Amino acid sequence: MLALSGPKPIVSVDFGSAVTKLGLFLQVETRFRLVCDHCVRPVKDETDAASVLLEGLQGLERLTGWELTQEEKWPGRELMIIATGSCAGPLPTLFLGPEADVVAKLAAVLLPLAPLKVAGSRAQGNEPSKPESASIGEVLARINESEIGLIVAAASSRQEASTIGAVLRAAQPVWKADKIPLLYSGPDEVADALSGELPPSIEFRRLGTDGWLHPRFISGQAQEILLETYDARLARQLNGLAKFESEGKSQAVCCSSSSIRRAGKELSQDLGCVVAVLDAGANTTTLSYSSPETQESNRDSSTGPGESFTAVGCRSGPRVVPDADILTGLRMWLPFEIDDDVLINYLANRQLRPQAVATTRRELLIEMAVARQSVAAIRRSFSQQPEALVGSGSLAAYPRLGQCALTMIDAIQPQAPCRLLLDRASILPRLGAISRVDSKVTPGLLNEALIDLGPCLSVLGHVTRDDVVAVIEVTYLDDEVAKEQQAHTFEIRYGTISLIPLAAGVRSRVKMTSGRKISFGHEKWGFWASGQRDEGTGPRDEVMGGTLGLIVDARGRPLQFSSSSAVRQARIMDWLQAVGGIDANELHELD
Amino acid sequence: MIQLDNAVVDKPRQVRYSCRLSGFESHVGVGESVRAADPLGIRIIQPPLMALDLAGELKRSPQAALRAMGKGEGDFILEGEVLAETSGAFGFGHRKFISPVAGAICGLIPEEGLAIVRPHQRRVAVSASLASRVVDVDDNGIDLETEGFQINAVAGYGSEISGLITCIEDFQALPGQMSSLSPEEEGWPAIIAFQSPIDSDIIELFRDLFPSSHPLALVVPSIPFRDYVRHANQEYPTTLLITEGFGERQSSSSMAPSIWTLLQGIRAENAMVIPGHDGGAGMLIVPAEQNWSRQEARQVERQTPVRWWGDMTVGHGTVMKAQSDGCKTPSGYYLECARVALEDGLIRDVPLSNLEVLPTAEAMETVE
């Protein structure tokens, strides 16, 4: 860890695929504060990191009047540059194992831990009946065609290790990278055999004596190494930053997933509850759960519309076309009809122009659908229910707060009460990166950076649509408000989402009465209700309002859609209107 | 001065381009000048490794199949040579494995009876397409620089091609114009530019008419993404350069007027198409030595052309005002915008983030 001494100014940079964001942090009195925030949209893809950083620093100079790029103007106040980002894209990973099932399970275990993508997988024995099995010939072809950043090997015998070694020795001369790490976890004798069989261009790294799929295997340890490998790749991608280090500006680099994870961890300790951070970027979507009890995040998942929708032109080769399932999944969230080809063309054009913003409502609704769909793939990985749900990245920047809230709820589909927080300025990854370098800088900043959208109650269970499933009685407690407002009773109908007006910072007594077949799961009162760290001493029926009020999602879990597209589209329009995501007079523009 | 996506249309500039070849032996050094058709070096093509399934072909156990090999790891094998041979009892079940490829046996997989063969490298002479100067050379390719004009693409595939430019405005005229194209004439391979979007049918038409031994490049505004992927994955793709984006013929916009004007100005002149590689999405280079019409360039110069993305497609127009105050888009974002006169006569505020061809400050001074 790099120690920060004195009031050294920090520039934290988030190198995104579409936008690079810079924040200048200075110590004011006793604590660090965000002094200035600036965004740079590189015009050209090939613009290198150093040029983008220099442009960003010049932008900060224009805004603050300080000459940040000239050391002599900052005597004794050397700049510290802390970089994070996902611009390196997912790490292409080759999975090798003895059986197709093992390889598939191995990929399923590791893919959620870091921004990885499957560059190839291979099991011994050709098993044509199993689609995940690939022949050695197919795998060799994939190795030849694609860049490999990491190899993960599973072997339980010397013989299996020998086969993996033979495949890698044969393929070795065509590796494009200099030294590729191979991760292995398993018994000593197999590890020895495998390390002895590998060609010199492969670096053997062993995680432990338990097999990958053994119950005692510690995924946290694997995650550390995966993220470390990804950070090294990112650092290579951002090697232009070395120029700044040579000028006396110290720097540190870590990937977005690590930063988000760190920020989530800090937040969970600050708020005293389980926190889920959902960061939707142009290339990578990260969902990180953190609990105050554990030392590290439980799971950290990354996937991306990049994997499904990218690969146009020179970036990854034109080999990926969105498959039918993805298109069907996207259309489920759209309140209008759209042809497959039109949608595919749109997604491909969007990939060519990641820096562009949606100019029409239809485009915005497609973006919201992509965000929901990209999270759907990783949502199943988590068993804990978050009490604080934080949105960051592009989904936190939608024009209306209701659009952000609806996308977050639809994507995560919480099954317990939670509080929605929004990182409107996309500052969370940058704060997480700073926290990895010096955890003394960020306390207080994280919480202050978020907009409190309000508590969200979700109805569990299914009943007949339009039935009244609950009655919520709200009594405003704050004196100023109580003079003007009466106690109100709200009927909640199944299949709807509602905003109950509870102004931000206003306490209210909330009484929930639900039918027998459904539940809000609100027995445990905590941060979701009070909006602050809950010490267990506060009243158990009071709720603090948020910017959107109290959100009541009575659509059941999991969300169910009508088989009739007209009905489904009407329902989605209802939901959008209910949260203020679209006005009634704008609906005709969607046709 | 007006910049069109790096193409300076009022005067030529140094255009740098790369030939990334994944294996290259250079015959030229940095700083040397080369003329068109001068040799640059040898491209070394390493075909992918092949796994030969001896056990499956010989119908023996993996161990028995490998024992039947007449050669071992590290040995070389010729195409058509017998790699392994088995004989059954009384002459029945006699089988041979004939190697389909020449190369080195670089690995054996005893558990599966596979032999992995690294085919011999192929060496192909590479020559310069344009008069250029060598600026960098390494084991993976060569960087060259030439005086000329450059049009950047948004996507592209295929191989590098240089040839004469033919411009096709109207599909109805296509059959007639195609009959005038002949691979036997001087000037082939051809670069054919379309003003309107194309689709798979047009590519198939060209592919049927001209064999793969007569390469050609199509420069088009757009194509449906499905068609793009389908043709890019074929073994002998027609080189394709896309200037605007992806879309159907009926719904996509035509090529940017400024690019089309430029292409028409160099009709029947020599140019070079470089499809996408690591550094970019591909480009078209027009050497400056050619005597192409300056009138079209001046026509473009008087405009301040922009291409922008929105309404689910690509649009074109001219900037009226560089940067208005923040404006609200129909989607609800409040953003910095430029006021743009669209081709259809409408005036619209377009977010700066969606403008792809940003006018230079000098150009804006003349506008405002």
Short mmCIF file of C-alpha atoms in Angstrom, two decimals, chain A residues 172-420:
data_model
loop_
_atom_site.label_atom_id
_atom_site.label_comp_id
_atom_site.label_asym_id
_atom_site.label_seq_id
_atom_site.Cartn_x
_atom_site.Cartn_y
_atom_site.Cartn_z
CA GLN A 172 3.19 -22.71 -26.93
CA PRO A 173 5.01 -21.25 -29.96
CA VAL A 174 1.91 -19.42 -31.11
CA TRP A 175 1.12 -17.66 -27.84
CA LYS A 176 0.86 -13.96 -28.41
CA ALA A 177 1.46 -12.84 -24.83
CA ASP A 178 4.88 -13.07 -23.19
CA LYS A 179 4.09 -15.00 -20.04
CA ILE A 180 0.67 -16.41 -19.31
CA PRO A 181 -0.33 -17.39 -15.77
CA LEU A 182 -1.81 -20.86 -15.35
CA LEU A 183 -3.90 -21.30 -12.19
CA TYR A 184 -4.17 -24.70 -10.59
CA SER A 185 -5.63 -25.96 -7.36
CA GLY A 186 -5.17 -29.59 -6.35
CA PRO A 187 -2.94 -32.22 -4.77
CA ASP A 188 0.86 -31.94 -4.52
CA GLU A 189 1.83 -34.77 -6.86
CA VAL A 190 -0.42 -33.52 -9.68
CA ALA A 191 0.77 -29.94 -9.17
CA ASP A 192 4.39 -31.12 -9.42
CA ALA A 193 3.65 -33.13 -12.57
CA LEU A 194 1.79 -30.24 -14.19
CA SER A 195 4.41 -27.60 -13.39
CA GLY A 196 7.09 -29.90 -14.82
CA GLU A 197 5.18 -30.38 -18.08
CA LEU A 198 4.56 -26.72 -18.86
CA PRO A 199 6.48 -24.75 -21.48
CA PRO A 200 8.58 -21.81 -20.25
CA SER A 201 6.12 -19.23 -21.55
CA ILE A 202 3.57 -20.30 -18.96
CA GLU A 203 3.82 -19.26 -15.34
CA PHE A 204 2.50 -21.91 -12.97
CA ARG A 205 0.52 -20.52 -10.01
CA ARG A 206 -0.96 -22.80 -7.43
CA LEU A 207 -3.85 -21.75 -5.20
CA GLY A 208 -4.07 -24.65 -2.76
CA THR A 209 -4.26 -28.38 -2.24
CA ASP A 210 -8.04 -28.67 -2.60
CA GLY A 211 -9.54 -29.18 -6.05
CA TRP A 212 -11.45 -26.31 -7.68
CA LEU A 213 -14.82 -27.85 -6.96
CA HIS A 214 -13.98 -29.14 -3.49
CA PRO A 215 -16.16 -27.66 -0.71
CA ARG A 216 -13.05 -26.44 1.09
CA PHE A 217 -11.84 -24.49 -1.92
CA ILE A 218 -11.64 -20.78 -1.06
CA SER A 219 -12.99 -18.71 -3.92
CA GLY A 220 -11.81 -15.50 -2.26
CA GLN A 221 -8.19 -16.54 -2.75
CA ALA A 222 -8.83 -17.33 -6.41
CA GLN A 223 -10.58 -14.01 -6.81
CA GLU A 224 -7.55 -12.16 -5.46
CA ILE A 225 -5.28 -13.79 -8.02
CA LEU A 226 -7.76 -13.30 -10.86
CA LEU A 227 -8.11 -9.62 -10.06
CA GLU A 228 -4.35 -9.30 -9.67
CA THR A 229 -3.92 -10.81 -13.14
CA TYR A 230 -6.55 -8.46 -14.52
CA ASP A 231 -4.90 -5.46 -12.83
CA ALA A 232 -1.57 -6.39 -14.46
CA ARG A 233 -3.31 -6.50 -17.85
CA LEU A 234 -4.95 -3.13 -17.18
CA ALA A 235 -1.61 -1.67 -16.10
CA ARG A 236 -0.09 -2.83 -19.41
CA GLN A 237 -2.97 -1.24 -21.26
CA LEU A 238 -2.46 2.01 -19.36
CA ASN A 239 1.33 1.92 -19.67
CA GLY A 240 1.26 5.44 -21.07
CA LEU A 241 0.72 6.57 -17.48
CA ALA A 242 4.35 5.70 -16.72
CA LYS A 243 5.18 9.05 -18.30
CA PHE A 244 3.51 10.78 -15.37
CA GLU A 245 5.36 8.64 -12.86
CA SER A 246 8.66 9.64 -14.44
CA GLU A 247 7.63 13.25 -13.92
CA GLY A 248 7.36 12.66 -10.19
CA LYS A 249 3.63 12.01 -10.01
CA SER A 250 3.13 8.74 -8.18
CA GLN A 251 0.41 6.45 -9.44
CA ALA A 252 -1.48 3.25 -8.74
CA VAL A 253 -3.74 1.17 -10.97
CA CYS A 254 -6.53 -1.27 -10.17
CA CYS A 255 -9.45 -2.58 -12.19
CA SER A 256 -13.03 -1.37 -11.83
CA SER A 257 -14.18 -4.63 -10.27
CA SER A 258 -11.58 -4.31 -7.51
CA SER A 259 -12.54 -0.68 -6.96
CA ILE A 260 -16.27 -1.37 -6.86
CA ARG A 261 -15.67 -4.24 -4.50
CA ARG A 262 -13.59 -2.06 -2.20
CA ALA A 263 -16.13 0.75 -2.27
CA GLY A 264 -18.90 -1.74 -1.48
CA LYS A 265 -16.91 -3.08 1.43
CA GLU A 266 -16.31 0.40 2.84
CA LEU A 267 -19.97 1.26 2.42
CA SER A 268 -21.15 -1.91 4.12
CA GLN A 269 -18.98 -1.17 7.13
CA ASP A 270 -20.10 2.44 7.15
CA LEU A 271 -23.80 1.58 6.91
CA GLY A 272 -23.63 -1.64 8.95
CA CYS A 273 -25.57 -3.75 6.46
CA VAL A 274 -25.23 -5.92 3.35
CA VAL A 275 -24.58 -3.66 0.35
CA ALA A 276 -24.97 -4.55 -3.31
CA VAL A 277 -23.25 -2.25 -5.78
CA LEU A 278 -24.39 -2.48 -9.38
CA ASP A 279 -22.08 -0.71 -11.82
CA ALA A 280 -23.15 -0.75 -15.46
CA GLY A 281 -20.39 0.32 -17.79
CA ALA A 282 -20.12 0.36 -21.55
CA ASN A 283 -18.16 -2.91 -21.65
CA THR A 284 -18.52 -4.46 -18.23
CA THR A 285 -21.29 -4.81 -15.69
CA THR A 286 -20.15 -5.44 -12.14
CA LEU A 287 -22.34 -6.57 -9.28
CA SER A 288 -20.64 -6.71 -5.92
CA TYR A 289 -22.14 -7.80 -2.62
CA SER A 290 -20.42 -6.82 0.63
CA SER A 291 -21.25 -7.69 4.17
CA PRO A 292 -19.89 -5.85 7.23
CA GLU A 293 -19.22 -9.12 9.01
CA THR A 294 -16.80 -10.66 6.50
CA GLN A 295 -13.36 -9.38 5.65
CA GLU A 296 -13.94 -9.40 1.93
CA SER A 297 -16.87 -9.27 -0.43
CA ASN A 298 -18.64 -12.55 -0.77
CA ARG A 299 -18.84 -12.61 -4.51
CA ASP A 300 -18.03 -10.20 -7.18
CA SER A 301 -19.39 -10.77 -10.63
CA SER A 302 -18.62 -9.30 -13.94
CA THR A 303 -20.16 -9.85 -17.24
CA GLY A 304 -21.00 -7.45 -19.96
CA PRO A 305 -23.08 -6.57 -22.90
CA GLY A 306 -19.60 -6.41 -24.46
CA GLU A 307 -19.47 -10.19 -24.42
CA SER A 308 -22.83 -10.56 -26.00
CA PHE A 309 -23.14 -7.56 -28.22
CA THR A 310 -19.66 -6.38 -29.06
CA ALA A 311 -17.09 -7.67 -31.47
CA VAL A 312 -17.64 -5.51 -34.45
CA GLY A 313 -14.81 -4.62 -36.73
CA CYS A 314 -11.31 -4.51 -35.40
CA ARG A 315 -11.93 -4.84 -31.71
CA SER A 316 -12.65 -8.51 -31.32
CA GLY A 317 -13.35 -9.77 -34.79
CA PRO A 318 -16.82 -9.91 -36.27
CA ARG A 319 -17.70 -13.31 -34.88
CA VAL A 320 -20.36 -12.61 -32.30
CA VAL A 321 -23.98 -12.08 -33.15
CA PRO A 322 -26.51 -11.66 -30.35
CA ASP A 323 -28.25 -14.98 -30.00
CA ALA A 324 -31.99 -15.50 -30.00
CA ASP A 325 -32.21 -15.85 -26.20
CA ILE A 326 -30.55 -12.51 -25.63
CA LEU A 327 -32.80 -10.78 -28.14
CA THR A 328 -35.88 -12.36 -26.58
CA GLY A 329 -34.65 -11.28 -23.15
CA LEU A 330 -34.15 -7.72 -24.33
CA ARG A 331 -37.55 -7.51 -25.98
CA MET A 332 -39.21 -8.56 -22.74
CA TRP A 333 -38.27 -5.18 -21.28
CA LEU A 334 -39.32 -3.04 -24.22
CA PRO A 335 -42.76 -1.39 -24.32
CA PHE A 336 -42.75 -1.33 -28.12
CA GLU A 337 -42.32 -3.74 -31.02
CA ILE A 338 -38.94 -3.95 -32.65
CA ASP A 339 -37.58 -6.33 -35.30
CA ASP A 340 -34.64 -8.54 -34.45
CA ASP A 341 -32.55 -7.08 -37.24
CA VAL A 342 -33.29 -3.51 -36.23
CA LEU A 343 -32.30 -4.33 -32.66
CA ILE A 344 -29.12 -6.10 -33.75
CA ASN A 345 -28.13 -3.21 -36.01
CA TYR A 346 -28.79 -0.79 -33.18
CA LEU A 347 -26.63 -2.76 -30.74
CA ALA A 348 -23.84 -3.08 -33.28
CA ASN A 349 -23.91 0.64 -34.02
CA ARG A 350 -23.99 1.36 -30.31
CA GLN A 351 -20.88 -0.74 -29.89
CA LEU A 352 -19.14 1.29 -32.57
CA ARG A 353 -20.04 4.47 -30.73
CA PRO A 354 -19.78 3.80 -27.01
CA GLN A 355 -19.40 7.48 -26.20
CA ALA A 356 -22.74 8.48 -27.74
CA VAL A 357 -25.83 8.99 -25.59
CA ALA A 358 -29.38 7.91 -26.32
CA THR A 359 -31.13 10.78 -28.05
CA THR A 360 -34.64 9.33 -28.27
CA ARG A 361 -36.90 7.60 -25.77
CA ARG A 362 -36.78 4.37 -27.74
CA GLU A 363 -33.00 4.36 -27.58
CA LEU A 364 -33.06 5.07 -23.87
CA LEU A 365 -35.50 2.23 -23.25
CA ILE A 366 -33.24 -0.15 -25.19
CA GLU A 367 -30.30 0.95 -23.03
CA MET A 368 -32.35 0.26 -19.92
CA ALA A 369 -33.24 -3.18 -21.30
CA VAL A 370 -29.58 -3.97 -21.98
CA ALA A 371 -28.65 -3.00 -18.42
CA ARG A 372 -31.35 -5.28 -16.96
CA GLN A 373 -30.42 -8.15 -19.23
CA SER A 374 -26.70 -7.94 -18.51
CA VAL A 375 -27.36 -8.12 -14.77
CA ALA A 376 -29.82 -11.00 -15.15
CA ALA A 377 -26.96 -13.35 -16.04
CA ILE A 378 -25.13 -12.71 -12.78
CA ARG A 379 -28.02 -12.07 -10.41
CA ARG A 380 -28.52 -15.76 -9.74
CA SER A 381 -25.05 -16.03 -8.24
CA PHE A 382 -26.03 -14.31 -5.02
CA SER A 383 -27.95 -15.70 -2.11
CA GLN A 384 -27.74 -12.73 0.25
CA GLN A 385 -30.36 -10.02 0.13
CA PRO A 386 -28.88 -6.53 0.17
CA GLU A 387 -30.27 -3.92 2.55
CA ALA A 388 -28.65 -1.14 0.51
CA LEU A 389 -28.75 -1.33 -3.28
CA VAL A 390 -26.37 1.12 -4.95
CA GLY A 391 -26.54 1.95 -8.65
CA SER A 392 -23.53 3.35 -10.46
CA GLY A 393 -22.31 3.83 -14.03
CA SER A 394 -24.63 4.42 -16.96
CA LEU A 395 -27.76 3.23 -15.14
CA ALA A 396 -27.23 5.93 -12.52
CA ALA A 397 -27.06 8.60 -15.20
CA TYR A 398 -30.46 8.12 -16.85
CA PRO A 399 -32.30 11.43 -17.18
CA ARG A 400 -34.94 10.60 -14.57
CA LEU A 401 -34.39 9.11 -11.14
CA GLY A 402 -37.42 6.86 -11.61
CA GLN A 403 -35.77 5.28 -14.65
CA CYS A 404 -32.67 4.53 -12.55
CA ALA A 405 -34.76 3.09 -9.72
CA LEU A 406 -36.88 0.89 -11.98
CA THR A 407 -33.83 -0.47 -13.80
CA MET A 408 -32.10 -1.29 -10.52
CA ILE A 409 -35.16 -3.03 -9.10
CA ASP A 410 -35.85 -4.98 -12.29
CA ALA A 411 -32.21 -5.99 -12.58
CA ILE A 412 -31.72 -7.16 -9.00
CA GLN A 413 -35.33 -8.05 -8.12
CA PRO A 414 -34.72 -7.72 -4.37
CA GLN A 415 -36.59 -10.21 -2.20
CA ALA A 416 -36.38 -8.22 1.01
CA PRO A 417 -36.75 -4.56 1.92
CA CYS A 418 -33.84 -2.47 0.77
CA ARG A 419 -32.87 1.15 0.30
CA LEU A 420 -31.96 2.45 -3.13
#
